[in-house]
Coordinates of C-alpha atoms in Angstrom, one line a residue:
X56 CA 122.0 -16.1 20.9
X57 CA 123.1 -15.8 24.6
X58 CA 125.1 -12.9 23.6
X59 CA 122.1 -11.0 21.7
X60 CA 120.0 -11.5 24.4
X61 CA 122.0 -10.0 26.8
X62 CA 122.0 -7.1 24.8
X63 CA 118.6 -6.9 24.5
X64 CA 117.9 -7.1 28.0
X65 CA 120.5 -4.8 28.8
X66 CA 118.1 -1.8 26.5
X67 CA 114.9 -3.6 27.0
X68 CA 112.5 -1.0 29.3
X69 CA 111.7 -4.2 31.8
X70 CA 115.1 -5.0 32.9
X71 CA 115.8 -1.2 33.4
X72 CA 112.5 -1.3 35.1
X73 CA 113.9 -4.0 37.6
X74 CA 117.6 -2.9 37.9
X75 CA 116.1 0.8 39.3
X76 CA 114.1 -0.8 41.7
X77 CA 117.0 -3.2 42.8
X78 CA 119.1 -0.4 43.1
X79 CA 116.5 2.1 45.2
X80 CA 116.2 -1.1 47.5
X81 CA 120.3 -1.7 47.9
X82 CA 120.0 2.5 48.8
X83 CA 117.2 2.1 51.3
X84 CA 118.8 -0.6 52.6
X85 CA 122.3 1.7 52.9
X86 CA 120.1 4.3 54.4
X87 CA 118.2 2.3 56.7
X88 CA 121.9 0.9 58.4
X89 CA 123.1 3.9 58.6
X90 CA 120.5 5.4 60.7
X91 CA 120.2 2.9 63.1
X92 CA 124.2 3.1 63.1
X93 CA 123.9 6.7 63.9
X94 CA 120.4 6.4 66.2
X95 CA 121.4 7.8 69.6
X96 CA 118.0 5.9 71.5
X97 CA 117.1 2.5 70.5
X98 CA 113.4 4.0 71.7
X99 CA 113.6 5.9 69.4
X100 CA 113.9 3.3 66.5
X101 CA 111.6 3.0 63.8
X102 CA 111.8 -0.7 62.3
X103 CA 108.7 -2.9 61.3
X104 CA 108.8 -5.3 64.3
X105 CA 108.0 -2.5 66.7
X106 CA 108.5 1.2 64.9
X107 CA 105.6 0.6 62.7
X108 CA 102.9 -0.5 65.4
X109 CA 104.0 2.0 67.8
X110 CA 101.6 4.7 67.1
X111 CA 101.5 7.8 69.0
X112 CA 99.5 11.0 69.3
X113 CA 100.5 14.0 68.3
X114 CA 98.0 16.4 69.8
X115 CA 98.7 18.4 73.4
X116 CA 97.7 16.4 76.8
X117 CA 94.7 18.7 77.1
X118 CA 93.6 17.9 73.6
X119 CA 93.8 14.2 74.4
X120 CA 91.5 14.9 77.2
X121 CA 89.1 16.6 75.9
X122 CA 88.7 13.0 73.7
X123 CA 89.2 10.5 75.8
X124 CA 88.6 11.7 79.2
X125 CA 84.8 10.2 79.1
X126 CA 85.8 7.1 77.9
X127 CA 88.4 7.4 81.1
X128 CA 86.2 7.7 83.3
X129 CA 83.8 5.0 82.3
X130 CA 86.2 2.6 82.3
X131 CA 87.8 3.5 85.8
X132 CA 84.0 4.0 87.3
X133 CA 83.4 0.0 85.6
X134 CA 87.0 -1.1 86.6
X135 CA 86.5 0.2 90.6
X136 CA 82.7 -1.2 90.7
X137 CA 83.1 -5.0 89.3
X138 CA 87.5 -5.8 89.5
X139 CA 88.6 -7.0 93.2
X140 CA 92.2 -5.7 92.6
X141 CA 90.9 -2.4 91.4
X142 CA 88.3 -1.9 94.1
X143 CA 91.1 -3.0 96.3
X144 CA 93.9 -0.3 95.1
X145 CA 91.5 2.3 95.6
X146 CA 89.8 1.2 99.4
X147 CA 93.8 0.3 99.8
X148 CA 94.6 4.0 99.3
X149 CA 91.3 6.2 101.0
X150 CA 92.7 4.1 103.6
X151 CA 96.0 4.7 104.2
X152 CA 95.7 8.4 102.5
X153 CA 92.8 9.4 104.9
X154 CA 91.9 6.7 107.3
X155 CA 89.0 7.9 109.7
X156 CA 89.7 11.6 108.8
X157 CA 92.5 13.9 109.0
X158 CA 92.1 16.0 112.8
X159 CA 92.5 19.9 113.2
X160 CA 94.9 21.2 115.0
X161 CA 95.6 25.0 116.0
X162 CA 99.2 26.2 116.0
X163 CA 99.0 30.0 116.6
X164 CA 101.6 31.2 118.5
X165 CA 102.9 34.5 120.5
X166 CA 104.1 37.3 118.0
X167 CA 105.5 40.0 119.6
X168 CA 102.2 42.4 120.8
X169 CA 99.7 41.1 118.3
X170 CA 99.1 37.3 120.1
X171 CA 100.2 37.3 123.3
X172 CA 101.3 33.6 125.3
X173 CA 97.8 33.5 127.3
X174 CA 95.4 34.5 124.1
X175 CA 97.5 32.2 121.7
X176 CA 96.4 28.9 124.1
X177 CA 93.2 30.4 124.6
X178 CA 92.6 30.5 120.7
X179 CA 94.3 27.4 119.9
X180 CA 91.7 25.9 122.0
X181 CA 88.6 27.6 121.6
X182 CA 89.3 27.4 117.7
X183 CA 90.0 24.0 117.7
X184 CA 87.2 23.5 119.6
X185 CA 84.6 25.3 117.2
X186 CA 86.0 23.7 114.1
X187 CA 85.3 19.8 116.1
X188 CA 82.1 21.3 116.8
X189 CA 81.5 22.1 112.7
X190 CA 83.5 19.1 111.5
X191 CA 81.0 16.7 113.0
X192 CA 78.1 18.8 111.8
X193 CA 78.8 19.0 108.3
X194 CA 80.8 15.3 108.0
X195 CA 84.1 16.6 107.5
X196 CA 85.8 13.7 108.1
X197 CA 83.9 11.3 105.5
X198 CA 84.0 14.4 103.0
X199 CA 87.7 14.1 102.9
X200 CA 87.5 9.8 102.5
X201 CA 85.1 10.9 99.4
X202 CA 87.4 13.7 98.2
X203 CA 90.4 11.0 98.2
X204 CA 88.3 8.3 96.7
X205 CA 86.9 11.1 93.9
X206 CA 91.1 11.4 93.4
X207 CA 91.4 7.6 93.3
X208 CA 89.0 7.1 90.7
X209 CA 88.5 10.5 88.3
X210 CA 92.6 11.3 89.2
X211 CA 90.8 14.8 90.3
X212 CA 89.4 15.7 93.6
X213 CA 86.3 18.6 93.2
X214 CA 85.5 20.6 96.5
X215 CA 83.1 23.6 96.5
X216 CA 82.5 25.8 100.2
X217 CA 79.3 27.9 100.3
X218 CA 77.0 29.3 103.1
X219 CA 73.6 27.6 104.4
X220 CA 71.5 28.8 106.9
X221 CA 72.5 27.4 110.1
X222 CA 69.3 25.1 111.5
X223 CA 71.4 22.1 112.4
X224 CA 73.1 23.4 115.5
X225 CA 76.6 23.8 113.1
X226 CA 78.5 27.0 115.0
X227 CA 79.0 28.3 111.6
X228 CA 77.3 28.9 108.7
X229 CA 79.5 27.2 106.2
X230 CA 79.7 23.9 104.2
X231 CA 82.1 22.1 102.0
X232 CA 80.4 19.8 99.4
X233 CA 82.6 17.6 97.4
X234 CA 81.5 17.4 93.7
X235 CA 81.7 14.8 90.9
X236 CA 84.4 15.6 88.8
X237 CA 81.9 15.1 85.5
X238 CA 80.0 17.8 86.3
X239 CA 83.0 20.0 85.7
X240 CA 82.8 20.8 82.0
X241 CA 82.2 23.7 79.3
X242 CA 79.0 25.4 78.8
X243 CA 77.7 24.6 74.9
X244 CA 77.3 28.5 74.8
X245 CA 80.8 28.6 75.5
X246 CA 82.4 25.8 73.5
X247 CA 83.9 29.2 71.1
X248 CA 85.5 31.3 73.6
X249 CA 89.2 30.6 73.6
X250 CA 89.3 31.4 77.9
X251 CA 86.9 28.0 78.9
X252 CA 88.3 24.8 78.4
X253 CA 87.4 21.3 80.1
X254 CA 84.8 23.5 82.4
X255 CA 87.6 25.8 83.2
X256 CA 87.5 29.6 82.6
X257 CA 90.9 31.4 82.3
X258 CA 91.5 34.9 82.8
X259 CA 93.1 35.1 79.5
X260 CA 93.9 33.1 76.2
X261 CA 97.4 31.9 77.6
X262 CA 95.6 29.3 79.8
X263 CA 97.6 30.3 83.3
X264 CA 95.6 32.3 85.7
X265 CA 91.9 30.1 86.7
X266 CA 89.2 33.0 87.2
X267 CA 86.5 30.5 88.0
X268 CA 85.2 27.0 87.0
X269 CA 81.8 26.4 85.1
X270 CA 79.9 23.1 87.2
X271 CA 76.6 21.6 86.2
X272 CA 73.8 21.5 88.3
X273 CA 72.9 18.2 87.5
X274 CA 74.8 15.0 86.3
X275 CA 74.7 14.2 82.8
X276 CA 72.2 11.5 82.1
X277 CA 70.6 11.5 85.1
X278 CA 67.1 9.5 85.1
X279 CA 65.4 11.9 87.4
X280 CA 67.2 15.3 87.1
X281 CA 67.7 16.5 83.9
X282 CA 68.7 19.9 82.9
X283 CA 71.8 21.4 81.2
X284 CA 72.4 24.2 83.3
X285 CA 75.2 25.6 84.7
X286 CA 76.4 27.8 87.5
X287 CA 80.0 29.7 87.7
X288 CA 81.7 29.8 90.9
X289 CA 84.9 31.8 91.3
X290 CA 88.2 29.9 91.8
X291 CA 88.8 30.8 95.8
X292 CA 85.4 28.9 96.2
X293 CA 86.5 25.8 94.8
X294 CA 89.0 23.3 95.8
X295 CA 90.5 21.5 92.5
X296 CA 93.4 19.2 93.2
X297 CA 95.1 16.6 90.9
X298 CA 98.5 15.7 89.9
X299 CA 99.9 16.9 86.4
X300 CA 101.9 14.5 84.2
X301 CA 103.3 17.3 82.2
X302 CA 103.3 21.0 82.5
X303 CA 100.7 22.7 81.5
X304 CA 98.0 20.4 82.1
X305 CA 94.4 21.8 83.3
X306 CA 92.4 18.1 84.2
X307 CA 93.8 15.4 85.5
X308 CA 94.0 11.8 83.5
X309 CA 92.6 8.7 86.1
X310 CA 94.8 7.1 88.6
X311 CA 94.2 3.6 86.8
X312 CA 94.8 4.9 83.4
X313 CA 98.5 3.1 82.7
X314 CA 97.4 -0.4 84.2
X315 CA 93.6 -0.7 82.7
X316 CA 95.1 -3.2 80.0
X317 CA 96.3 -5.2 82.8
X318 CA 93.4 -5.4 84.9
X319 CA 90.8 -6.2 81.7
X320 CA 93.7 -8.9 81.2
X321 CA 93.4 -10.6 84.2
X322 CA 89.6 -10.3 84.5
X323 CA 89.4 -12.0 80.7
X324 CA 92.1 -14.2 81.7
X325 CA 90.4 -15.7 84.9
X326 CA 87.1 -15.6 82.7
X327 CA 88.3 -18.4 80.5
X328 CA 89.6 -20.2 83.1
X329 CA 86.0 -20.4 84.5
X330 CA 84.2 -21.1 81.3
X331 CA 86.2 -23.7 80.6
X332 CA 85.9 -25.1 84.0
X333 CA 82.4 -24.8 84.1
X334 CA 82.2 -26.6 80.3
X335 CA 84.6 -29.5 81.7
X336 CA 82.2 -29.8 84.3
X337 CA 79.7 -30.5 81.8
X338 CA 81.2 -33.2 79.8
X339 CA 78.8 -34.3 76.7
X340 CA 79.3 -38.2 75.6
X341 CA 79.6 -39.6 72.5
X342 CA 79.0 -43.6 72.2
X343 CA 79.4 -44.9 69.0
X344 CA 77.2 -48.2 68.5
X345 CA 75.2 -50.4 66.0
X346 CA 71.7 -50.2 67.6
X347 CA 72.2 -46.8 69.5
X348 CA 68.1 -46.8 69.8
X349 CA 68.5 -50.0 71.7
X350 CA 71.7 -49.0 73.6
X351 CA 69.7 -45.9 75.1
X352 CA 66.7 -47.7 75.9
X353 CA 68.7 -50.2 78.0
X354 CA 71.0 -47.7 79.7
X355 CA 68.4 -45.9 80.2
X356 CA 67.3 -44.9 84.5
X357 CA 64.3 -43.2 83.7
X358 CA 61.5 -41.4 81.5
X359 CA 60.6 -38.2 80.8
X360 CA 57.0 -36.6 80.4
X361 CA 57.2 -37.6 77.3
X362 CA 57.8 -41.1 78.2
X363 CA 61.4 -40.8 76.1
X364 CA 64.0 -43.1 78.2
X365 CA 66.6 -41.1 80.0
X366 CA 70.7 -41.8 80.9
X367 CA 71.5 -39.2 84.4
X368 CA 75.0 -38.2 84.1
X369 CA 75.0 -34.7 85.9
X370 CA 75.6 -32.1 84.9
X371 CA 76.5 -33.6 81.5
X372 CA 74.6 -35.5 78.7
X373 CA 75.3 -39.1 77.0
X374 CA 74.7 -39.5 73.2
X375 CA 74.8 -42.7 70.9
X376 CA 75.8 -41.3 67.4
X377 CA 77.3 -44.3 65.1
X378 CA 78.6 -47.7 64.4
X379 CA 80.7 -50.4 66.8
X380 CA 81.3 -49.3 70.7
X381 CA 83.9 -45.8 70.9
X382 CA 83.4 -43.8 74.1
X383 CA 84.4 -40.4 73.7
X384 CA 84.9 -37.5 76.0
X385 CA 84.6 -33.5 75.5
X386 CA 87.8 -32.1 77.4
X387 CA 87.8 -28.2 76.8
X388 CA 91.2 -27.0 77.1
X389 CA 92.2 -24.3 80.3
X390 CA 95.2 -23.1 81.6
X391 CA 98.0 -25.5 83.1
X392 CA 99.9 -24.8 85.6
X393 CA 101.0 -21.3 84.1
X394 CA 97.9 -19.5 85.3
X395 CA 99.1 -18.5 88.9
X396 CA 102.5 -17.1 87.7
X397 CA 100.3 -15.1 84.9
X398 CA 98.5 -13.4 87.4
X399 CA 101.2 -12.7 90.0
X400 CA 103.3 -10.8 86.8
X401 CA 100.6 -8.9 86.4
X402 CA 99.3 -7.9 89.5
X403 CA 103.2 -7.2 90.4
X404 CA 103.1 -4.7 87.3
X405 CA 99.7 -3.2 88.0
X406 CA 101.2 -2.6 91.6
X407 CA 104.0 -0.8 89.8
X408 CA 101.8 1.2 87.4
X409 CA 99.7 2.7 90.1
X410 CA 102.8 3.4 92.7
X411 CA 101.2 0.7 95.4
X412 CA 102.3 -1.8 97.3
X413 CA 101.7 -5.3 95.9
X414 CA 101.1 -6.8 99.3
X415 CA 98.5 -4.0 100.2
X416 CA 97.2 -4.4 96.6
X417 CA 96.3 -8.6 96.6
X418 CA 96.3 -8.3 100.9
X419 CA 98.8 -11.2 100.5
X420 CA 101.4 -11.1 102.9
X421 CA 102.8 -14.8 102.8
X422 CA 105.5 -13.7 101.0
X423 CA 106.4 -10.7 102.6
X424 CA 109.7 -11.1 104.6
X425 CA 111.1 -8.7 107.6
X426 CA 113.2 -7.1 105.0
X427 CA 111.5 -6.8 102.2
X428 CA 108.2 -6.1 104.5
X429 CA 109.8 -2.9 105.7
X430 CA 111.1 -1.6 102.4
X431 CA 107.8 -2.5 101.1
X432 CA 105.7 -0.3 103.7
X433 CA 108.3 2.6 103.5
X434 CA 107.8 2.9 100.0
X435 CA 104.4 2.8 99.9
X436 CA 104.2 5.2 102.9
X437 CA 106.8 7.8 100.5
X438 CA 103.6 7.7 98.1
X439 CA 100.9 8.1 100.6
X440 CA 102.7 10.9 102.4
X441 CA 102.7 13.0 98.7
X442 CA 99.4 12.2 98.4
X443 CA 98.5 13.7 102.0
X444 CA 100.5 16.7 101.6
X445 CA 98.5 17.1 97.6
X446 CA 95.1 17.0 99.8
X447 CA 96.3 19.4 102.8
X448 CA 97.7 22.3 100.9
X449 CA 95.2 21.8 97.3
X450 CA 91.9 21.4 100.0
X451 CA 91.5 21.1 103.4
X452 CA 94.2 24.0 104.1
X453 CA 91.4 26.2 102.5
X454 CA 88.6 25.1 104.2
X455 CA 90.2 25.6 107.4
X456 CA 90.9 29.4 106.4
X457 CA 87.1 30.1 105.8
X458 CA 86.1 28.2 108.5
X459 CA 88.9 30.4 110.8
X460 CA 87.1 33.6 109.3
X461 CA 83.8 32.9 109.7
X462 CA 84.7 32.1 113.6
X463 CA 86.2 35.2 114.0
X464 CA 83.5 37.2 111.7
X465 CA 80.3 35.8 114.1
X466 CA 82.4 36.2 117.4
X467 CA 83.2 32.6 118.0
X468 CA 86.5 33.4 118.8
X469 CA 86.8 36.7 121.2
X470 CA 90.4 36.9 121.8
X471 CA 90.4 38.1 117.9
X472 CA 88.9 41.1 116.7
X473 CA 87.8 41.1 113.0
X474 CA 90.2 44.2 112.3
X475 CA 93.1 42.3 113.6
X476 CA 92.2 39.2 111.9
X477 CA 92.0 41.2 108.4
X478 CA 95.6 43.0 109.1
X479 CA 97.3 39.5 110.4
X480 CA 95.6 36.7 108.2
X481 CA 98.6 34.8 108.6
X482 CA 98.9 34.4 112.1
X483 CA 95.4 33.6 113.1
X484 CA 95.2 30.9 109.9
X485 CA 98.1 29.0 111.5
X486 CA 96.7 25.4 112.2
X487 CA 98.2 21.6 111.0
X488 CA 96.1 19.0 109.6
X489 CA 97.4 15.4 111.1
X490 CA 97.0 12.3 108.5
X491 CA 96.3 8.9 110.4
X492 CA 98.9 7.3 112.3
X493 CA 100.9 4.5 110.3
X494 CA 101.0 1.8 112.6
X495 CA 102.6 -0.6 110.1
X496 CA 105.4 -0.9 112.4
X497 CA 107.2 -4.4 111.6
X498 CA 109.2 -4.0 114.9
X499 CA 108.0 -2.0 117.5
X500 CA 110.6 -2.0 119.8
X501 CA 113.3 -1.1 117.5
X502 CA 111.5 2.0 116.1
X503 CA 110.9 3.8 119.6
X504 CA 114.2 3.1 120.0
X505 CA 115.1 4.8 117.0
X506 CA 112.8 7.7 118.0
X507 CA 114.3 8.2 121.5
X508 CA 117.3 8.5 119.6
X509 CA 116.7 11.5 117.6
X510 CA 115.4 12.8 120.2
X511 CA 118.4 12.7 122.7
X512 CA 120.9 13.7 119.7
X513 CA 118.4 17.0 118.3
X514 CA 117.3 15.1 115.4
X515 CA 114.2 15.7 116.0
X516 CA 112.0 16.8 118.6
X517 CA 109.3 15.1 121.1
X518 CA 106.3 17.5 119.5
X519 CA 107.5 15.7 116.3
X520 CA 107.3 12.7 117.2
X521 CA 104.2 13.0 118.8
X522 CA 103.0 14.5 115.7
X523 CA 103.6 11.3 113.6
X524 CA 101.3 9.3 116.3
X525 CA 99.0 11.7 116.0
X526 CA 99.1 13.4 119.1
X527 CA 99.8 16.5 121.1
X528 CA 103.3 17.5 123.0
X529 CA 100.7 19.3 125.4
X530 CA 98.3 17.1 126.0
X531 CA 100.9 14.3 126.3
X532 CA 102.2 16.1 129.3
X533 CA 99.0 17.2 130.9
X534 CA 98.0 13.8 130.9
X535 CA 101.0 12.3 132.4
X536 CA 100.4 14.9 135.3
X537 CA 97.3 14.1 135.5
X538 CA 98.2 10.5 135.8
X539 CA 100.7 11.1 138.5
X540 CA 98.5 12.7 141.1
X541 CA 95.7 10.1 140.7
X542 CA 98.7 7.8 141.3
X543 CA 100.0 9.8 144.4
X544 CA 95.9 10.1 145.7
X545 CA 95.4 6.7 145.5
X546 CA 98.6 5.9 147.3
X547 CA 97.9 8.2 150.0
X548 CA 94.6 6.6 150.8
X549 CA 95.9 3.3 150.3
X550 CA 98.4 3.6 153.1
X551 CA 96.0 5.9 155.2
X552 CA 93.9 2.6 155.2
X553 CA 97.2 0.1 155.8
X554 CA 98.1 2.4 158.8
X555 CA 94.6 2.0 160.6
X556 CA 94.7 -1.5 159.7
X557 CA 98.3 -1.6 161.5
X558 CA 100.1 -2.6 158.1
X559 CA 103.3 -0.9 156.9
X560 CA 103.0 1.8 153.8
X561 CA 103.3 0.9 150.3
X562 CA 106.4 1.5 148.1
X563 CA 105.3 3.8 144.7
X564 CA 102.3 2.3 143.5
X565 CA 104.1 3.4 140.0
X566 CA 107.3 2.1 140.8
X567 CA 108.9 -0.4 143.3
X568 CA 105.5 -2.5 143.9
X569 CA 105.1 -2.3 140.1
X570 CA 108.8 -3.9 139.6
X571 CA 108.3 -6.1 142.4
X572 CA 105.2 -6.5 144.1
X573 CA 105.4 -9.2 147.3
X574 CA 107.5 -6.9 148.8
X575 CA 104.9 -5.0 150.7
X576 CA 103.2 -8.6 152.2
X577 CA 106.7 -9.9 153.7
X578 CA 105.3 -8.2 157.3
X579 CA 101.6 -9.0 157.0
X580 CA 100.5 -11.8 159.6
X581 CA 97.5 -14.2 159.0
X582 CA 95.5 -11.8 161.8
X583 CA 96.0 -8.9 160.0
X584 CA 95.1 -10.6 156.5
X585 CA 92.0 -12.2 157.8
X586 CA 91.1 -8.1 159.3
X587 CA 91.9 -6.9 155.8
X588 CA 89.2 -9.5 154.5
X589 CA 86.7 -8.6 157.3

């Protein structure tokens, strides 16, 4: 019998059933090692622990964007306006990007017979002084902060110029208006043309020359301005700046984007902390007994309206719910002792994400050694140096060049003439924008030290350095002149007044006197100090 059936389930349509699908699984199986054998990235693996739930998109960046980018925003705008740490990364950066305002300086110099020595200081400081002039006028300063913030939230910054009437005492007639980054977006009567995408018009199909951008006059869902809209303004009016993850990209994706998982994590995470603090705070009762009517009425420390006997025990309750005496206690669980170390691995990788320093990120600097304090700040001051140079050349450099034309167009600058302005653009536009001075010097001392040191070995030069503390090689010096003949005045009448008072002269009031002070009272009698006090 054993024989026969093996026979019969050697034919039988079943067993071949079940001996092909053993064999494709021994294949799959074969194929399946090999692969992985031969896999040159372990990223790049495909197994069901990870492969399987590691889903991916297939469509272009822009594509993505023109998806997701709403939701984006939303959730950056919510993040910035109700999560400490976010609100803090981007303060944490308007500061240290922009501070109180990036200042204007001039910097045309001598060129042969076009800008001679006298005219090139003469311009340097009549221009500078116009653009101060404007600058306070139209808010230049806090435009920038809101330009960097705009970056720090949307990932873009949006900057229009145009021309008002000037009724505000501004020398000149321009503005710069920085604009929300929503109201950048495609026309519905252009949603078809193959040139506009994301608000952008191209000058072709191939997406690589801008010709203009299309911005709404209003913001979308506005509850008093409503409207749809739209005005076109050509590209060397407006001012878009943003950083590009991959090439090719035409709108930037939010700052926060890679860490908004960890910050919804920590806010859900301290959440249920709370609650179930607040619900261990009000701890409901359970006492089990035979007369529970009769228990409550003799525990009881007052009445309600209703004349019903009450048991206090704020904020919680008491209840008697059965048979013989069992006290029992509601203890909701929370968090041990793991919660801190949760937080501070997260907060070290949201610091990561965002390329920010964790100590300027949680303003916790107990930690914070003298080493690992000064890699700390020199890292974060390698990011906030890119971002700086991203606003300078993207932005302000612009807004400086039509503010420099309009100077020289309404004759606030006479030592150019228009015609020479139009054949030398270059020369005349030549000006440096000066970021705040980082003064998150761990050790003083030792870093002047450092800088005297380039100096004296050509490293670098004193109008550099002077440029890093934000402040000019020229007026350095005149001020330092200055400051020695009010020194030398003063000493003159100083002695003028010890000789009539028969005293002997003063050493350099900046010097020897400084170093050592009693060494001009040695000769002074009590007669002479009681005629100084008369």
């Amino acid at each position: 019998m054993g024989f026969v059936r093996d026979i019969s389930e050697v034919f039988s349509f079943s067993a071949r059933k079940e001996r092909r699908k053993q064999h494709d699984i021994r294949m799959k199986a074969l194929d399946r090692a090999a692969m992985v054998m031969s896999a040159a990235w372990e990223a790049a693996d495909n197994d069901r622990f990870r492969g399987e739930k590691w889903l991916t998109s297939d469509l272009s960046t822009n594509s993505n964007l023109e998806i997701e980018l709403i939701t984006l925003w939303d959730r950056s705008e919510d993040l910035v306006r109700n999560d400490s740490y976010a609100s803090s990364a981007v303060h944490g950066r308007v500061d240290n990007v922009i501070g109180s305002g990036m200042s204007f300086h001039s910097r045309v110099k001598p060129w042969g017979d076009v800008v001679s020595e006298n005219d090139a200081r003469k311009i340097n400081d009549r221009r500078e002084q116009v653009f101060q002039l404007w600058a306070r006028k139209d808010k230049f300063r806090q435009k920038q902060r809101l330009f960097e913030r705009s970056k720090a939230i949307f990932g873009e910054g949006l900057g229009v110029w145009s021309d008002i009437p000037i009724t505000d005492g501004r020398p000149i007639p321009l503005t710069w208006q920085v604009v929300n980054p929503r109201r950048l977006e495609t026309p519905p009567s252009m949603e078809g043309d193959p040139r506009v995408r994301l608000g952008i018009q191209f000058v072709n199909d191939e997406l690589r020359e801008i010709e203009g951008y299309w911005i709404r006059d209003t913001e979308k869902n506005d509850s008093k301005q409503q409207g749809e809209t739209y005005r076109f303004f050509p590209s060397n009016r407006v001012q878009h700046s943003f950083e590009s993850i991959v090439p090719g990209q035409i709108r930037a994706v939010p700052w926060l984007t890679p860490v908004m998982g960890k910050i919804k994590d920590i806010k859900d995470y301290s959440e249920t902390k709370l609650i179930a603090e607040q619900a261990g705070a009000c701890t409901t009762t359970w006492i089990k007994t035979a007369d529970p009517y009769g228990r409550a009425v003799g525990a009881s420390t007052g009445t309600d309206s209703s004349g019903s006997r009450v048991q206090e025990t704020s904020p919680g309750e008491v209840h008697y719910i059965g048979e013989d005496d069992d006290v029992q206690f509601n203890d909701p669980n929370r968090p041990g002792n793991t919660y801190a170390p949760y937080i501070e691995h997260h907060l070290m990788g949201l610091a990561a994400g965002i390329r920010h320093s964790y100590a300027l990120l949680t303003k916790d600097f107990r930690k914070a050694s003298f080493a690992n304090g000064r890699l700390e700040m020199a890292d974060a001051r390698k990011t906030f140096e890119c971002w700086q140079r991203a606003d300078i050349d993207d932005a302000f450099y612009e807004v400086a060049e039509r503010a420099t034309e309009e100077m020289v167009m309404l004759g606030k600058i006479p030592e150019i003439e228009p015609r020479m302005y139009r054949a030398f653009p270059e020369t005349y536009n030549a000006h440096q924008f000066k970021p705040p001075r980082w003064r998150m010097a761990v050790n003083p001392k030792q870093e002047n030290e450092a800088d005297v040191v380039d100096v004296d070995n050509l490293f670098s030069s004193r109008t550099d350095k002077c440029d890093e503390r934000e402040s000019e090689f020229d007026e350095v010096l005149t001020a330092r002149e200055r400051e020695e003949i009010q020194i030398a005045e003063s000493e003159a009448r100083i002695n003028k007044h010890r000789e009539s008072l028969g005293l002997s002269p003063l050493g350099n009031l900046a010097g020897d006197n400084k170093k050592n002070p009693a060494n001009h009272e040695s000769n002074i009698t009590q007669q002479q100090l009681e005629e100084v006090e008369v």
